[in-house]
Tab-separated table of C-alpha atoms in Angstrom:
chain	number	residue	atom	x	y	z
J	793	UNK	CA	0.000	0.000	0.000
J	794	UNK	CA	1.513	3.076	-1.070
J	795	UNK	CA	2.169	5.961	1.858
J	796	UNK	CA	-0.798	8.096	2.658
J	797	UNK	CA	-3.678	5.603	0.292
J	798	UNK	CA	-6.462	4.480	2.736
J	799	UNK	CA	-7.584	0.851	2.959
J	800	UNK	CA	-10.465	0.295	0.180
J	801	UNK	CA	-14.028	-1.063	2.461
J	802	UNK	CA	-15.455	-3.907	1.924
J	803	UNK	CA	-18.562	-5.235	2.685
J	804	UNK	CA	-18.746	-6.889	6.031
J	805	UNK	CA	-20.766	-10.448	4.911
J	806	UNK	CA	-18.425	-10.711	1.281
J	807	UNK	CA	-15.187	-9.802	2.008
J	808	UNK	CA	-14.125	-9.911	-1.643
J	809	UNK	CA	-16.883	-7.313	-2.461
J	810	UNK	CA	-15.794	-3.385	-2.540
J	811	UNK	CA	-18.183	-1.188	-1.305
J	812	UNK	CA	-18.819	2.853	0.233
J	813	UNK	CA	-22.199	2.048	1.390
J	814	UNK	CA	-22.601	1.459	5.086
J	815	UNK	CA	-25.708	0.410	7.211
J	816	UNK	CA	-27.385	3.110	8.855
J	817	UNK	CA	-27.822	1.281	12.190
J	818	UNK	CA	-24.582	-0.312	12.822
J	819	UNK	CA	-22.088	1.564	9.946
J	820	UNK	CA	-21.107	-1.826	8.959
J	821	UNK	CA	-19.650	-1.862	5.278
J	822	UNK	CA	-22.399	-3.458	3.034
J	823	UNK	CA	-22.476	-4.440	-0.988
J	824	UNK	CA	-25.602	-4.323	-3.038
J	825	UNK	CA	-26.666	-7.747	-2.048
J	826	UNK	CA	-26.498	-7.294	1.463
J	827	UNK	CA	-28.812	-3.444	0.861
J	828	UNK	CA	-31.941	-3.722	2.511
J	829	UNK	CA	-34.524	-0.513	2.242
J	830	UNK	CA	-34.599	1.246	4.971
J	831	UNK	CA	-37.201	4.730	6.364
J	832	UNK	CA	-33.707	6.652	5.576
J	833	UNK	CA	-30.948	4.929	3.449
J	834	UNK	CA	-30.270	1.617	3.563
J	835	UNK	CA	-29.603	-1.675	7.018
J	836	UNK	CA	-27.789	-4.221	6.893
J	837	UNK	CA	-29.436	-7.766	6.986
J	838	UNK	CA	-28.968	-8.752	10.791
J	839	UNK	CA	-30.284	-4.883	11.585
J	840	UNK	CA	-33.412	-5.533	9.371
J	841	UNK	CA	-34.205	-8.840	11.021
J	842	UNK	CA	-33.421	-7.317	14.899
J	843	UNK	CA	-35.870	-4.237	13.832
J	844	UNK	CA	-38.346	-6.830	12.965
J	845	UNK	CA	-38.195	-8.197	16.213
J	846	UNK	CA	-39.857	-5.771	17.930
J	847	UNK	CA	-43.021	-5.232	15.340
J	848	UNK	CA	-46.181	-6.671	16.232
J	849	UNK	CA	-47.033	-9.024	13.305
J	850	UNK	CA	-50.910	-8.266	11.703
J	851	UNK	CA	-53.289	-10.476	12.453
J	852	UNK	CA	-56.498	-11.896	11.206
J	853	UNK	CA	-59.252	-10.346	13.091
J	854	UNK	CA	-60.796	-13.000	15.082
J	855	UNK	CA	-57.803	-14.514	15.589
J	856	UNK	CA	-54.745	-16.440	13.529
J	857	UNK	CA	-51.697	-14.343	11.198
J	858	UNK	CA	-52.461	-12.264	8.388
J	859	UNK	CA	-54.139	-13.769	4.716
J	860	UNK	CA	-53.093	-12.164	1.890
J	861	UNK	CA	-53.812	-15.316	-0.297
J	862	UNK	CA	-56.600	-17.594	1.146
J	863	UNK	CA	-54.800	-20.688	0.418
J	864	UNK	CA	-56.686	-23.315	2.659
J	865	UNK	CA	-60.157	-22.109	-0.086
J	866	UNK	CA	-58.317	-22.831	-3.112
J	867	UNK	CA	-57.094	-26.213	-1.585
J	868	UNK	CA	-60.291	-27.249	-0.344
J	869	UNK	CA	-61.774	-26.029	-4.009
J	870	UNK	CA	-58.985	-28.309	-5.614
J	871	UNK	CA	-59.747	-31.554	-3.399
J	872	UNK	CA	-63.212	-31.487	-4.368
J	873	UNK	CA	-62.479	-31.033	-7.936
J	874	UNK	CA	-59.665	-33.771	-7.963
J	875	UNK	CA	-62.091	-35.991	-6.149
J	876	UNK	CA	-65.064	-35.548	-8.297
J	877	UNK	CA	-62.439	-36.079	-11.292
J	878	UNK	CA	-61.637	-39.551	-9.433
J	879	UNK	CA	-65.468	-40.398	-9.673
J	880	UNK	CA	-65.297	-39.718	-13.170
J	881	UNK	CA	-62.956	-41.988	-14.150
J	882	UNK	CA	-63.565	-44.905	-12.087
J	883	UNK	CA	-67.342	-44.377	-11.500
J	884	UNK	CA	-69.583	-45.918	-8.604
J	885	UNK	CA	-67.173	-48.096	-7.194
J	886	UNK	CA	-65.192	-45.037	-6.006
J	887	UNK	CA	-68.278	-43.140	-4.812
J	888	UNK	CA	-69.484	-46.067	-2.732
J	889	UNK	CA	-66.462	-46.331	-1.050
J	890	UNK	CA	-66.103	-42.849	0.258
J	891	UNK	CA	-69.741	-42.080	0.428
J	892	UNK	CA	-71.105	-40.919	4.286
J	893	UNK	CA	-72.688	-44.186	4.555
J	894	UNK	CA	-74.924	-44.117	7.884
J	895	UNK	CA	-74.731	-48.268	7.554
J	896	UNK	CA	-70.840	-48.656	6.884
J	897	UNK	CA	-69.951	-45.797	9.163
J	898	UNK	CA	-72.204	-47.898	11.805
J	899	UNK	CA	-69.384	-50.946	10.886
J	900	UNK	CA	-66.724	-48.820	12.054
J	901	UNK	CA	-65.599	-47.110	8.356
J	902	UNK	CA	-65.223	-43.829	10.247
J	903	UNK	CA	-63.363	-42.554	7.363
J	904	UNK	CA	-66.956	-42.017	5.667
J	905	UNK	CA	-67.558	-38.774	7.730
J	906	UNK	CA	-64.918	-36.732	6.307
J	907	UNK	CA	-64.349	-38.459	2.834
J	908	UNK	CA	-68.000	-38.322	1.863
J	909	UNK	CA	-67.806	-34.461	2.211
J	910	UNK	CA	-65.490	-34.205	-0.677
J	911	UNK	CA	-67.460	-36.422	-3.274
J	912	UNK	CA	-70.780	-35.237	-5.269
J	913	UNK	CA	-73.380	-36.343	-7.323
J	914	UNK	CA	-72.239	-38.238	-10.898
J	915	UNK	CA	-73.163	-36.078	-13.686
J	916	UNK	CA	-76.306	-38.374	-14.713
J	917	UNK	CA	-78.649	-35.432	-15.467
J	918	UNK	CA	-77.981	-31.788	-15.924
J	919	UNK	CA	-79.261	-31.309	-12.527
J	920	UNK	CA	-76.767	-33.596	-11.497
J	921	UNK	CA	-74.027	-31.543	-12.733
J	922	UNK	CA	-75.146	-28.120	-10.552
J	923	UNK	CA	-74.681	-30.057	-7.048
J	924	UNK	CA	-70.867	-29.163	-7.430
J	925	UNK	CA	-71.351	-26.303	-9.198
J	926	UNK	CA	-73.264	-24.945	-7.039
J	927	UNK	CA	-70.826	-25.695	-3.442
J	928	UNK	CA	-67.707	-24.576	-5.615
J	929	UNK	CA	-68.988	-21.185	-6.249
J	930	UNK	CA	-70.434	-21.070	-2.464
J	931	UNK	CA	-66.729	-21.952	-1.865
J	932	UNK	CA	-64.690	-19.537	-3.860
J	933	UNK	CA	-67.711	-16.717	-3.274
J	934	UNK	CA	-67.365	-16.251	0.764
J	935	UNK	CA	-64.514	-18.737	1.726
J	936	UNK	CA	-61.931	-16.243	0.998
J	937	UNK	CA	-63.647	-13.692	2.967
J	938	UNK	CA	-63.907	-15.997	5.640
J	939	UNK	CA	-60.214	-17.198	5.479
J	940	UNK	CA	-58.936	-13.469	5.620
J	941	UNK	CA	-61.336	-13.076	8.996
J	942	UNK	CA	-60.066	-15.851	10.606
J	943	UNK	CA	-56.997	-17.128	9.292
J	944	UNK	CA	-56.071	-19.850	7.646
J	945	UNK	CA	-56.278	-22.404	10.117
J	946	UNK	CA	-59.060	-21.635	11.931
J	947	UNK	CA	-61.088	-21.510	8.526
J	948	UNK	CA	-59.731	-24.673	8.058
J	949	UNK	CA	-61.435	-26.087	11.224
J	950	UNK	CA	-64.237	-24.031	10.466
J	951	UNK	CA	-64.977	-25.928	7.186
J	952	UNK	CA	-63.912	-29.434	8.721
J	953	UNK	CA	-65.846	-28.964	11.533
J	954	UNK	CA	-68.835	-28.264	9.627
J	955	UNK	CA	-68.903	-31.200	7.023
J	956	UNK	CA	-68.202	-33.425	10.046
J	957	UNK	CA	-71.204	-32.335	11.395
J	958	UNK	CA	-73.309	-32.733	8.747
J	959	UNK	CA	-71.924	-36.221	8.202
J	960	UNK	CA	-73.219	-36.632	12.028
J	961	UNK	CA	-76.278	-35.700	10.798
J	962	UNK	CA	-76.947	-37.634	8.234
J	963	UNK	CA	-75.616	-40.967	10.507
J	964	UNK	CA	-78.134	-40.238	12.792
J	965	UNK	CA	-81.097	-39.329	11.184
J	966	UNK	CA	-80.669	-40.977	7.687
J	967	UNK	CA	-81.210	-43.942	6.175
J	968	UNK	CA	-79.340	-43.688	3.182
J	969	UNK	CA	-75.956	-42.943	2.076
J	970	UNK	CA	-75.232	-39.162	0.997
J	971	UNK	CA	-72.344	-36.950	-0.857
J	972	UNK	CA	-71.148	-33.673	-1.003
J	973	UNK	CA	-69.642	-31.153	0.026
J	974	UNK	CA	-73.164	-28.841	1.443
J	975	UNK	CA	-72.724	-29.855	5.149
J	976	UNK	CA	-69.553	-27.567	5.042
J	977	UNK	CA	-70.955	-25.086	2.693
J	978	UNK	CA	-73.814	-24.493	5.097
J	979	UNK	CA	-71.619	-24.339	8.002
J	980	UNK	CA	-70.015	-21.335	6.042
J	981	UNK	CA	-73.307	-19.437	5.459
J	982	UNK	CA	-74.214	-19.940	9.404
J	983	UNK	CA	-70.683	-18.678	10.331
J	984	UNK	CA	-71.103	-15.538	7.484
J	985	UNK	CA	-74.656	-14.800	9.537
J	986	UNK	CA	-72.721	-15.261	13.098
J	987	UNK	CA	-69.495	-13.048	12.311
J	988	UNK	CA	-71.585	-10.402	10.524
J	989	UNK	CA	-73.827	-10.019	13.671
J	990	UNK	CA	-70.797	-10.085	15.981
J	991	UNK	CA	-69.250	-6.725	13.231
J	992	UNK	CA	-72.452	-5.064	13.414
J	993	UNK	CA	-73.132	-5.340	9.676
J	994	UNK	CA	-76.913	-5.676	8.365
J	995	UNK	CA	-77.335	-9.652	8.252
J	996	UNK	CA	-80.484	-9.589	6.547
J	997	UNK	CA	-78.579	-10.761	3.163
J	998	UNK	CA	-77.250	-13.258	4.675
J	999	UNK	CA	-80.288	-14.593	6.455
J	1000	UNK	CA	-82.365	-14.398	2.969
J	1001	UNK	CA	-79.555	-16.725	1.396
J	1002	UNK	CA	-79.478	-19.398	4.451
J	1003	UNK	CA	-83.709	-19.170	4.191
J	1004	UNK	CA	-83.761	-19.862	0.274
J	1005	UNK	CA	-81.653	-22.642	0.453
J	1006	UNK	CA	-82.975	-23.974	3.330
J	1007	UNK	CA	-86.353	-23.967	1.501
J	1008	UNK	CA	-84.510	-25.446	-1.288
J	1009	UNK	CA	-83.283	-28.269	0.414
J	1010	UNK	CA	-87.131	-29.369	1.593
J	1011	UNK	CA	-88.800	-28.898	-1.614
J	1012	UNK	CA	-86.395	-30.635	-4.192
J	1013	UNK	CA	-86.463	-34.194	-3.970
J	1014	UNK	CA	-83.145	-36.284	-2.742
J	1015	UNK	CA	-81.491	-33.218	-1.222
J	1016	UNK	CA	-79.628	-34.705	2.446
J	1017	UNK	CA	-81.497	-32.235	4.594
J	1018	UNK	CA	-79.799	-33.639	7.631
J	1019	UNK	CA	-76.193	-32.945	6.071
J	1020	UNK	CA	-77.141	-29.420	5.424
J	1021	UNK	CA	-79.045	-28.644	8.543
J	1022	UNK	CA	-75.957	-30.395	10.840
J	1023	UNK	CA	-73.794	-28.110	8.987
J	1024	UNK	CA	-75.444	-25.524	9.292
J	1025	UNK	CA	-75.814	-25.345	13.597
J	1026	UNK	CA	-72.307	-26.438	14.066
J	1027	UNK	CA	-70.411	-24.488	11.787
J	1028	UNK	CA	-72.718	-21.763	13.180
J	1029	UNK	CA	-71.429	-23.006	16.495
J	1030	UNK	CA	-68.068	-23.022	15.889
J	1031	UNK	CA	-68.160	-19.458	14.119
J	1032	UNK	CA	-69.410	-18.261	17.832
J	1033	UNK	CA	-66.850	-19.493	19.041
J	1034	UNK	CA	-64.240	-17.716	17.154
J	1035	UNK	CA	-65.823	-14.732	16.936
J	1036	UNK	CA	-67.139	-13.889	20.633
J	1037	UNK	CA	-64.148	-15.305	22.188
J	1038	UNK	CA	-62.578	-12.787	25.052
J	1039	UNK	CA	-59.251	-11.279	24.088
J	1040	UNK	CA	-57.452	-12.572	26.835
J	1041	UNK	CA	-56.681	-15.907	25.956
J	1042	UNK	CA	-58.553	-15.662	22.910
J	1043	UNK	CA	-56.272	-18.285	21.005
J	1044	UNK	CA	-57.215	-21.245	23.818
J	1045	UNK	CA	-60.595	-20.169	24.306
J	1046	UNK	CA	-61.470	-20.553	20.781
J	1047	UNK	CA	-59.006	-23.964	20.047
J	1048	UNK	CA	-60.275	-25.177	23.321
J	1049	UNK	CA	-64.426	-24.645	21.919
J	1050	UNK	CA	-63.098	-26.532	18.652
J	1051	UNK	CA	-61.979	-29.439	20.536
J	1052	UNK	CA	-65.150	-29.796	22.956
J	1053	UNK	CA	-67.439	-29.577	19.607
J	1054	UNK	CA	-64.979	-31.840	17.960
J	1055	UNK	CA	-65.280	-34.718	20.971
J	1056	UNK	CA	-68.777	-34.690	21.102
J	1057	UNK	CA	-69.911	-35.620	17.553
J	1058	UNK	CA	-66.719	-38.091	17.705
J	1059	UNK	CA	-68.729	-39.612	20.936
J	1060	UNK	CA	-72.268	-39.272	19.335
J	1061	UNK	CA	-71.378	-41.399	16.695
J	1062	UNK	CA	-69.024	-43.614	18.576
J	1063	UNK	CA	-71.817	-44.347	20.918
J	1064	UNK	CA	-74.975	-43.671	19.338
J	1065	UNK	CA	-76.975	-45.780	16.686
J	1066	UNK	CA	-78.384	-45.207	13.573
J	1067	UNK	CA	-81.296	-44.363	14.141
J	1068	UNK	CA	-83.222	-43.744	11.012
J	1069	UNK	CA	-81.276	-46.547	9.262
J	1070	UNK	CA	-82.678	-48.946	12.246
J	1071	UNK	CA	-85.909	-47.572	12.264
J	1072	UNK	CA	-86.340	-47.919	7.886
J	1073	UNK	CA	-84.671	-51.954	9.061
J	1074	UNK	CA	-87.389	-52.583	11.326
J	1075	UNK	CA	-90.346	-50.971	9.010
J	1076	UNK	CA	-89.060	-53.146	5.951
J	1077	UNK	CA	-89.244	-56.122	8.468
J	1078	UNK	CA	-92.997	-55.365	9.384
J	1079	UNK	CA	-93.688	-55.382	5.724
J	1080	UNK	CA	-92.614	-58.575	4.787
């Protein structure tokens, strides 16, 4: 180094890296790569992440982080179309496998409450064709709304809870096997009517859509009223939940409500029969 020439700086993370730009927090030497923006100039990497530290993440507004992309609603939307694909190709045998089955469940195939929420009618008609049409835009419509609200995984045991309750439902007071996805869809409209009520905003929408297609589900024949009706109350229930929880201990409050609602349909249909399917047994017998 030649007498009086000062030592060129280099960037404190890439030694081989010249550099006159220095972090406005700690003055460490920093190259291009290492520039993060800054209110006034530009920090260093470690500064950025120890500022960050001490800045209250955002949060969903009943609860959970922040949604920018409601990624549990297009997942949910892509597991019903991938399943009703499946039916597609390899027809009844598939459905009657998965289907919420009050007899089968009654055998122990407990997988039949959950998978049966994710299957829908064969496309053997043209009316046929509007049962998933119809929950898919329900889905995409006021899932993402929902999501943002709530976060992702509490919307995901929103929707969960809901089709498992309408499964419930239809073990109980049906004699027939049923598919679809409407048990979780209705759970969403009762949560919609419960978390607009808790904002203050004018639920009379709301109820008008939850009336139609309750009326709906009476009037048109082979509609599982007791799938949509047991999704309905408990996704309504678990929306209460979420959204009148106290702020102090909000988070175990609300996961605490899930899991209560959670263990007793598990124990309702653990220890509770059929009984429509028993009762349509016993009138066949009196028949004959």
């Amino acid at each position: 180094m030649e007498p009086g020439s000062a030592a060129v700086p280099t960037c404190y993370r890439h030694p081989e890296r010249e550099t006159y730009v220095r972090c406005q927090r700690c003055d460490k030497p920093i190259c291009p790569d290492c520039m993060q923006n800054a209110a006034v100039g530009f920090q260093c990497v470690e500064c950025v992440r120890e500022g960050n530290k001490g800045v209250r993440q955002a949060k969903a507004q009943f609860g959970g982080g922040h949604v920018t992309v409601p990624r549990v609603t297009w997942a949910l939307l892509g597991l019903n179309v991938v399943a009703y694909l499946a039916e597609l190709v390899q027809g009844n045998e598939f459905v009657n496998q998965f289907a919420t089955s009050p007899f089968h469940i009654f055998q122990g195939e407990y997988w039949r409450l959950l998978t049966g929420a994710f299957l829908h009618s064969r496309p053997t008609s043209a009316f046929a064709i509007t049962h998933i049409l119809f929950n898919m835009w329900a889905l995409w419509a006021i899932g993402p709304e929902l999501e943002r609200r709530l976060g992702h995984a509490r919307f995901a045991a929103l929707y969960l809870t809901a089709a498992l309750g309408g499964s419930v439902a239809v073990y109980l007071f049906s004699a027939y096997s049923a598919v679809g996805a409407s048990g979780a869809i209705y759970g969403l409209f009762g949560a919609l009517f419960v978390m607009a009520r808790r904002l203050g905003y004018d639920a009379r929408g709301v109820v008008w859509l939850i009336g139609i297609n309750v009326f709906v589900t009476f009037v048109i024949p082979g509609i599982s009223w007791q799938g949509h009706l047991g999704g309905l109350v408990v996704g309504a229930l678990v929306a209460v939940i979420f959204a009148y929880a106290p702020e102090r201990n909000r988070a175990l409050i609300q996961w605490a409500g899930v899991a209560a609602v959670l263990l007793v349909l598990v124990l309702t249909v653990y220890f509770a029969d059929p009984y429509a399917l028993i009762a349509e047994v016993h009138r066949q017998m009196g028949t004959q």
